[in-house]
mmCIF file of C-alpha atoms in Angstrom:
data_model
loop_
_atom_site.group_PDB
_atom_site.id
_atom_site.type_symbol
_atom_site.label_atom_id
_atom_site.label_comp_id
_atom_site.label_asym_id
_atom_site.label_seq_id
_atom_site.Cartn_x
_atom_site.Cartn_y
_atom_site.Cartn_z
ATOM 1 C CA MET A 197 -38.761 32.924 -77.866
ATOM 2 C CA THR A 198 -38.011 29.202 -78.238
ATOM 3 C CA ALA A 199 -36.885 27.493 -75.048
ATOM 4 C CA ARG A 200 -33.313 26.228 -75.212
ATOM 5 C CA PRO A 201 -33.241 22.404 -75.037
ATOM 6 C CA LEU A 202 -31.631 20.554 -72.166
ATOM 7 C CA VAL A 203 -29.339 17.552 -72.530
ATOM 8 C CA LEU A 204 -30.102 14.602 -70.276
ATOM 9 C CA PRO A 205 -27.158 12.777 -68.687
ATOM 10 C CA ALA A 206 -26.664 9.092 -69.416
ATOM 11 C CA LEU A 207 -29.314 7.155 -67.514
ATOM 12 C CA THR A 208 -28.505 4.060 -65.450
ATOM 13 C CA PRO A 209 -28.791 0.945 -67.657
ATOM 14 C CA ASP A 210 -31.056 -2.002 -66.800
ATOM 15 C CA VAL A 211 -33.542 0.427 -65.228
ATOM 16 C CA GLY A 212 -36.875 1.480 -66.686
ATOM 17 C CA TRP A 213 -36.812 5.249 -67.121
ATOM 18 C CA SER A 214 -39.523 7.718 -68.017
ATOM 19 C CA VAL A 215 -38.176 11.265 -67.991
ATOM 20 C CA CYS A 216 -39.552 14.584 -69.175
ATOM 21 C CA LEU A 217 -38.252 18.107 -68.583
ATOM 22 C CA ARG A 218 -40.409 21.084 -69.588
ATOM 23 C CA ASP A 219 -40.264 24.842 -69.682
ATOM 24 C CA ALA A 220 -42.516 25.481 -66.685
ATOM 25 C CA ARG A 221 -43.839 28.703 -68.226
ATOM 26 C CA THR A 222 -45.180 27.043 -71.371
ATOM 27 C CA SER A 223 -44.970 23.244 -70.885
ATOM 28 C CA ALA A 224 -42.709 23.057 -73.960
ATOM 29 C CA VAL A 225 -40.561 19.918 -73.788
ATOM 30 C CA LEU A 226 -36.863 20.587 -73.181
ATOM 31 C CA ALA A 227 -35.673 16.976 -72.944
ATOM 32 C CA GLU A 228 -37.279 13.574 -72.643
ATOM 33 C CA GLN A 229 -36.756 9.837 -72.664
ATOM 34 C CA ASP A 230 -39.705 7.444 -72.948
ATOM 35 C CA PRO A 231 -42.098 10.133 -71.634
ATOM 36 C CA ASP A 232 -45.179 8.009 -72.412
ATOM 37 C CA ARG A 233 -43.951 4.906 -70.608
ATOM 38 C CA VAL A 234 -46.370 4.042 -67.771
ATOM 39 C CA GLN A 235 -44.586 3.166 -64.535
ATOM 40 C CA ARG A 236 -45.391 2.807 -60.866
ATOM 41 C CA THR A 237 -45.255 6.206 -59.208
ATOM 42 C CA ALA A 238 -45.782 5.302 -55.528
ATOM 43 C CA SER A 239 -46.612 8.374 -53.433
ATOM 44 C CA VAL A 240 -46.495 10.818 -56.354
ATOM 45 C CA GLY A 241 -50.097 9.803 -57.027
ATOM 46 C CA LYS A 242 -51.062 11.537 -53.793
ATOM 47 C CA LEU A 243 -50.914 14.780 -55.785
ATOM 48 C CA PHE A 244 -54.234 13.813 -57.352
ATOM 49 C CA LEU A 245 -55.759 13.343 -53.892
ATOM 50 C CA LEU A 246 -54.514 16.753 -52.756
ATOM 51 C CA LEU A 247 -56.012 18.353 -55.863
ATOM 52 C CA GLU A 248 -59.434 16.878 -55.128
ATOM 53 C CA VAL A 249 -59.289 17.918 -51.466
ATOM 54 C CA ALA A 250 -58.218 21.441 -52.454
ATOM 55 C CA ARG A 251 -61.015 21.625 -55.029
ATOM 56 C CA ARG A 252 -63.617 20.736 -52.412
ATOM 57 C CA LEU A 253 -62.171 23.192 -49.917
ATOM 58 C CA GLU A 254 -62.410 26.011 -52.449
ATOM 59 C CA ASP A 255 -65.967 24.974 -53.349
ATOM 60 C CA GLY A 256 -66.971 25.009 -49.678
ATOM 61 C CA LEU A 257 -67.642 21.271 -49.637
ATOM 62 C CA LEU A 258 -64.949 20.621 -47.030
ATOM 63 C CA ASP A 259 -63.690 22.529 -43.998
ATOM 64 C CA VAL A 260 -60.025 22.613 -42.979
ATOM 65 C CA ASP A 261 -61.116 22.343 -39.335
ATOM 66 C CA GLU A 262 -63.209 19.189 -39.817
ATOM 67 C CA PRO A 263 -61.912 16.560 -37.353
ATOM 68 C CA LEU A 264 -60.937 13.273 -38.974
ATOM 69 C CA GLY A 265 -59.728 10.101 -37.307
ATOM 70 C CA TRP A 266 -58.285 6.887 -38.619
ATOM 71 C CA GLU A 267 -60.052 3.526 -38.534
ATOM 72 C CA GLU A 268 -58.372 0.228 -37.696
ATOM 73 C CA GLY A 269 -58.286 -1.044 -41.275
ATOM 74 C CA GLU A 270 -56.622 2.159 -42.478
ATOM 75 C CA TRP A 271 -53.579 2.029 -40.210
ATOM 76 C CA VAL A 272 -50.254 1.956 -42.019
ATOM 77 C CA ALA A 273 -46.761 3.012 -41.019
ATOM 78 C CA ASP A 274 -43.687 3.711 -43.156
ATOM 79 C CA SER A 275 -43.749 7.232 -44.612
ATOM 80 C CA GLY A 276 -45.294 9.946 -42.484
ATOM 81 C CA LEU A 277 -45.627 10.984 -38.868
ATOM 82 C CA TRP A 278 -49.213 10.399 -37.788
ATOM 83 C CA HIS A 279 -48.672 6.715 -36.992
ATOM 84 C CA LEU A 280 -46.059 7.874 -34.438
ATOM 85 C CA MET A 281 -48.237 10.553 -32.848
ATOM 86 C CA GLY A 282 -50.485 10.269 -29.823
ATOM 87 C CA SER A 283 -53.605 11.861 -31.281
ATOM 88 C CA ARG A 284 -55.916 9.624 -33.265
ATOM 89 C CA GLN A 285 -57.887 12.598 -34.618
ATOM 90 C CA LEU A 286 -56.619 15.682 -36.447
ATOM 91 C CA PRO A 287 -58.146 18.532 -38.461
ATOM 92 C CA LEU A 288 -58.511 17.870 -42.169
ATOM 93 C CA GLY A 289 -56.178 20.754 -42.984
ATOM 94 C CA ASP A 290 -53.415 19.259 -40.865
ATOM 95 C CA LEU A 291 -53.728 15.972 -42.749
ATOM 96 C CA CYS A 292 -53.068 17.837 -45.999
ATOM 97 C CA TRP A 293 -49.871 19.279 -44.523
ATOM 98 C CA LEU A 294 -48.812 15.798 -43.404
ATOM 99 C CA VAL A 295 -49.339 14.407 -46.900
ATOM 100 C CA GLY A 296 -47.624 17.327 -48.590
ATOM 101 C CA GLY A 297 -44.726 17.532 -46.156
ATOM 102 C CA PHE A 298 -44.051 13.915 -45.236
ATOM 103 C CA SER A 299 -46.131 11.889 -47.704
ATOM 104 C CA ASP A 300 -48.051 10.579 -44.699
ATOM 105 C CA ASN A 301 -49.634 7.227 -45.542
ATOM 106 C CA LEU A 302 -52.155 7.226 -42.717
ATOM 107 C CA ALA A 303 -53.312 10.766 -43.515
ATOM 108 C CA THR A 304 -53.587 9.734 -47.168
ATOM 109 C CA ASN A 305 -55.909 6.871 -46.309
ATOM 110 C CA VAL A 306 -58.163 9.018 -44.130
ATOM 111 C CA LEU A 307 -58.408 11.811 -46.709
ATOM 112 C CA LEU A 308 -59.099 9.292 -49.462
ATOM 113 C CA ARG A 309 -61.926 7.769 -47.430
ATOM 114 C CA ARG A 310 -63.345 11.261 -46.903
ATOM 115 C CA VAL A 311 -63.472 12.217 -50.590
ATOM 116 C CA GLY A 312 -63.525 8.803 -52.306
ATOM 117 C CA VAL A 313 -61.238 7.361 -54.947
ATOM 118 C CA ASP A 314 -63.931 7.769 -57.627
ATOM 119 C CA ALA A 315 -64.007 11.532 -57.070
ATOM 120 C CA VAL A 316 -60.214 11.699 -57.255
ATOM 121 C CA THR A 317 -60.311 9.741 -60.513
ATOM 122 C CA ALA A 318 -63.014 11.992 -61.971
ATOM 123 C CA THR A 319 -61.007 15.140 -61.232
ATOM 124 C CA THR A 320 -57.852 13.518 -62.610
ATOM 125 C CA HIS A 321 -59.607 12.747 -65.892
ATOM 126 C CA ALA A 322 -61.279 16.168 -66.030
ATOM 127 C CA LEU A 323 -57.817 17.735 -65.899
ATOM 128 C CA GLY A 324 -56.789 15.693 -68.937
ATOM 129 C CA PHE A 325 -54.651 13.017 -67.299
ATOM 130 C CA THR A 326 -55.515 9.590 -68.688
ATOM 131 C CA ARG A 327 -52.389 7.509 -68.015
ATOM 132 C CA SER A 328 -51.506 8.830 -64.564
ATOM 133 C CA ALA A 329 -53.678 8.184 -61.523
ATOM 134 C CA LEU A 330 -54.017 7.383 -57.838
ATOM 135 C CA LEU A 331 -55.485 3.888 -57.890
ATOM 136 C CA ASP A 332 -56.024 2.928 -54.266
ATOM 137 C CA ARG A 333 -55.264 3.677 -50.645
ATOM 138 C CA VAL A 334 -51.997 2.625 -49.031
ATOM 139 C CA ARG A 335 -52.158 -1.006 -47.874
ATOM 140 C CA LEU A 336 -49.976 -3.166 -45.659
ATOM 141 C CA ASP A 337 -50.803 -6.127 -47.883
ATOM 142 C CA ARG A 338 -51.904 -5.839 -51.509
ATOM 143 C CA GLY A 339 -53.936 -8.848 -52.620
ATOM 144 C CA PRO A 340 -55.345 -10.074 -55.935
ATOM 145 C CA ASP A 341 -58.597 -8.156 -55.406
ATOM 146 C CA HIS A 342 -56.781 -4.830 -54.985
ATOM 147 C CA PRO A 343 -55.301 -2.532 -57.622
ATOM 148 C CA PRO A 344 -51.768 -3.754 -58.353
ATOM 149 C CA THR A 345 -50.083 -0.592 -57.089
ATOM 150 C CA LEU A 346 -50.818 2.668 -55.270
ATOM 151 C CA SER A 347 -50.404 4.872 -58.331
ATOM 152 C CA ARG A 348 -49.057 4.921 -61.851
ATOM 153 C CA GLY A 349 -48.084 7.560 -64.352
ATOM 154 C CA THR A 350 -45.900 8.821 -67.153
ATOM 155 C CA ALA A 351 -43.210 11.464 -67.071
ATOM 156 C CA GLY A 352 -44.948 13.293 -69.895
ATOM 157 C CA GLU A 353 -48.179 13.737 -67.955
ATOM 158 C CA LEU A 354 -46.621 14.305 -64.547
ATOM 159 C CA SER A 355 -44.216 16.977 -65.783
ATOM 160 C CA ASP A 356 -47.178 18.729 -67.392
ATOM 161 C CA LEU A 357 -49.130 18.412 -64.142
ATOM 162 C CA ILE A 358 -46.434 20.098 -62.076
ATOM 163 C CA ALA A 359 -45.886 22.801 -64.725
ATOM 164 C CA ARG A 360 -49.599 23.623 -64.783
ATOM 165 C CA LEU A 361 -49.687 23.577 -60.992
ATOM 166 C CA HIS A 362 -46.809 26.070 -61.014
ATOM 167 C CA ARG A 363 -48.790 28.340 -63.362
ATOM 168 C CA GLY A 364 -51.955 28.055 -61.275
ATOM 169 C CA GLU A 365 -53.884 26.253 -64.010
ATOM 170 C CA LEU A 366 -55.027 23.073 -62.236
ATOM 171 C CA VAL A 367 -58.744 23.549 -61.451
ATOM 172 C CA SER A 368 -58.210 27.204 -60.443
ATOM 173 C CA PRO A 369 -55.450 29.509 -59.184
ATOM 174 C CA ALA A 370 -56.735 29.063 -55.622
ATOM 175 C CA VAL A 371 -56.791 25.265 -55.830
ATOM 176 C CA SER A 372 -53.337 25.190 -57.401
ATOM 177 C CA GLY A 373 -52.064 27.560 -54.720
ATOM 178 C CA ARG A 374 -53.256 25.319 -51.902
ATOM 179 C CA VAL A 375 -51.530 22.269 -53.360
ATOM 180 C CA ARG A 376 -48.332 24.212 -54.051
ATOM 181 C CA ALA A 377 -48.245 25.342 -50.422
ATOM 182 C CA TRP A 378 -48.747 21.822 -49.102
ATOM 183 C CA ILE A 379 -45.979 20.271 -51.191
ATOM 184 C CA ALA A 380 -43.611 23.200 -50.594
ATOM 185 C CA ALA A 381 -43.276 21.590 -47.148
ATOM 186 C CA ASN A 382 -42.000 18.341 -48.699
ATOM 187 C CA ALA A 383 -38.955 17.160 -46.750
ATOM 188 C CA ASP A 384 -37.632 14.678 -49.328
ATOM 189 C CA LEU A 385 -34.954 16.313 -51.468
ATOM 190 C CA SER A 386 -32.969 13.093 -51.923
ATOM 191 C CA MET A 387 -33.487 12.606 -55.659
ATOM 192 C CA THR A 388 -33.518 15.132 -58.522
ATOM 193 C CA ALA A 389 -34.030 18.013 -56.089
ATOM 194 C CA ALA A 390 -30.792 17.131 -54.265
ATOM 195 C CA ALA A 391 -28.929 19.151 -56.885
ATOM 196 C CA PHE A 392 -30.223 22.487 -55.608
ATOM 197 C CA GLY A 393 -28.593 22.354 -52.174
ATOM 198 C CA LEU A 394 -31.709 23.596 -50.389
ATOM 199 C CA ASP A 395 -32.732 22.992 -46.778
ATOM 200 C CA PRO A 396 -34.950 19.878 -46.879
ATOM 201 C CA LEU A 397 -36.961 21.113 -43.898
ATOM 202 C CA ALA A 398 -37.376 24.760 -44.929
ATOM 203 C CA HIS A 399 -37.333 25.701 -48.597
ATOM 204 C CA ALA A 400 -40.728 27.317 -49.170
ATOM 205 C CA GLU A 401 -39.049 30.691 -49.730
ATOM 206 C CA SER A 402 -36.489 31.596 -52.383
ATOM 207 C CA ASP A 403 -32.946 30.498 -51.521
ATOM 208 C CA ARG A 404 -29.841 31.087 -53.660
ATOM 209 C CA GLY A 405 -32.167 32.652 -56.214
ATOM 210 C CA LEU A 406 -34.114 29.390 -56.550
ATOM 211 C CA THR A 407 -37.723 28.601 -55.684
ATOM 212 C CA MET A 408 -38.635 24.914 -55.774
ATOM 213 C CA ILE A 409 -41.476 22.514 -54.996
ATOM 214 C CA ASN A 410 -41.551 18.759 -55.514
ATOM 215 C CA LYS A 411 -43.241 15.477 -54.672
ATOM 216 C CA THR A 412 -41.430 12.165 -54.489
ATOM 217 C CA GLY A 413 -42.328 8.507 -54.416
ATOM 218 C CA THR A 414 -40.351 5.566 -53.050
ATOM 219 C CA ILE A 415 -40.908 1.827 -53.069
ATOM 220 C CA SER A 416 -38.347 -0.980 -53.008
ATOM 221 C CA THR A 417 -38.152 -1.095 -56.812
ATOM 222 C CA ALA A 418 -38.751 2.518 -57.827
ATOM 223 C CA ARG A 419 -37.792 6.120 -57.215
ATOM 224 C CA ILE A 420 -39.817 9.029 -58.588
ATOM 225 C CA ASP A 421 -39.352 12.796 -58.354
ATOM 226 C CA VAL A 422 -41.730 15.361 -59.843
ATOM 227 C CA GLY A 423 -41.078 19.050 -59.307
ATOM 228 C CA VAL A 424 -40.527 22.554 -60.608
ATOM 229 C CA VAL A 425 -37.775 25.072 -59.967
ATOM 230 C CA ALA A 426 -37.620 28.742 -60.905
ATOM 231 C CA GLY A 427 -34.283 30.523 -61.198
ATOM 232 C CA PRO A 428 -32.939 33.757 -62.650
ATOM 233 C CA ALA A 429 -32.598 32.376 -66.195
ATOM 234 C CA ALA A 430 -35.448 29.882 -66.588
ATOM 235 C CA GLU A 431 -38.164 27.805 -64.941
ATOM 236 C CA VAL A 432 -38.135 24.038 -65.403
ATOM 237 C CA ALA A 433 -40.641 21.330 -64.508
ATOM 238 C CA TRP A 434 -39.380 17.775 -64.261
ATOM 239 C CA ALA A 435 -40.669 14.259 -63.871
ATOM 240 C CA VAL A 436 -38.022 11.580 -63.403
ATOM 241 C CA LEU A 437 -39.350 8.042 -62.971
ATOM 242 C CA ALA A 438 -37.078 5.041 -62.395
ATOM 243 C CA GLU A 439 -38.206 1.441 -61.914
ATOM 244 C CA TRP A 440 -36.318 -1.844 -61.800
ATOM 245 C CA ASP A 441 -36.953 -5.551 -61.367
ATOM 246 C CA THR A 442 -37.344 -7.253 -58.016
ATOM 247 C CA GLY A 443 -34.085 -8.938 -57.064
ATOM 248 C CA SER A 444 -31.817 -6.135 -58.221
ATOM 249 C CA ASP A 445 -30.921 -3.063 -56.182
ATOM 250 C CA PRO A 446 -29.504 -0.245 -58.319
ATOM 251 C CA ARG A 447 -30.852 2.464 -56.030
ATOM 252 C CA ASP A 448 -27.458 4.102 -55.427
ATOM 253 C CA GLU A 449 -26.816 4.407 -59.148
ATOM 254 C CA VAL A 450 -30.399 5.560 -59.753
ATOM 255 C CA LEU A 451 -30.189 8.271 -57.096
ATOM 256 C CA SER A 452 -26.882 9.475 -58.532
ATOM 257 C CA THR A 453 -28.428 9.637 -61.993
ATOM 258 C CA MET A 454 -31.459 11.535 -60.702
ATOM 259 C CA ARG A 455 -29.088 13.993 -59.032
ATOM 260 C CA ARG A 456 -27.268 14.481 -62.349
ATOM 261 C CA VAL A 457 -30.574 15.284 -64.030
ATOM 262 C CA GLY A 458 -31.058 17.868 -61.293
ATOM 263 C CA ASP A 459 -27.574 19.242 -61.949
ATOM 264 C CA ALA A 460 -28.532 19.833 -65.591
ATOM 265 C CA VAL A 461 -31.775 21.507 -64.543
ATOM 266 C CA ARG A 462 -29.959 23.723 -62.061
ATOM 267 C CA ALA A 463 -27.438 24.894 -64.651
ATOM 268 C CA HIS A 464 -30.295 25.691 -67.018
ATOM 269 C CA VAL A 465 -32.345 27.753 -64.564
ATOM 270 C CA GLU A 466 -29.317 29.574 -63.162
ATOM 271 C CA ASP A 467 -27.565 30.597 -66.372
ATOM 272 C CA GLY A 468 -29.486 29.103 -69.281
ATOM 273 C CA THR A 469 -26.933 26.437 -70.218
#
């Protein structure tokens, strides 16, 4: 049975968009706009780190109870909780929950030191992703000798990533399941996922007939939401990437547009329209 296409709403002008919506059961494209456009994806690239950590856990190369602490050069604030907490050392498994639930920058840096960016890149490429990647750790200051941004990607690849994760096809069902559990704790439903009306702090279980996971990214000039939702009529994976020039601030319009994309997805998974 051919998946019914979706119609994207009008996207905010003067913003770089890369958007792709897929049938999560097959990865068939339902709607797209510039899906191959490479854009900055901020914290969405942390998905590749979580996949590598989950792979090593399943292979017995890491232990969820391994204590890990942060080093002075790794300290960053902004997104996350660890920089506010009293303990300087936490179990590896808890760091994965912090990254999945609150996109914790400090936990990201410690996990990335533990597994290495080269290993994350190798797994990313082995899974078939060539234009999307985690490039570096989170830095307070990004200089000329550093990668130009934390991560980059395309909506085409990232929507396929989340669809395959949903189906349990990334590395193995067990690895995919670990990553799905971690990001099911994600507390940021401010973008595309805002359309579903779910509890931002507790939506791991089905609610209103919908089951949803997502990962977001935010920097001053970009908003990114990658996720998948299953409803009574359909299952849809999305990647919605928006980026704009320094000096402008269309974030309100961008967030409204991302919500409208979510509205279209919700209608599709609830009643097939």
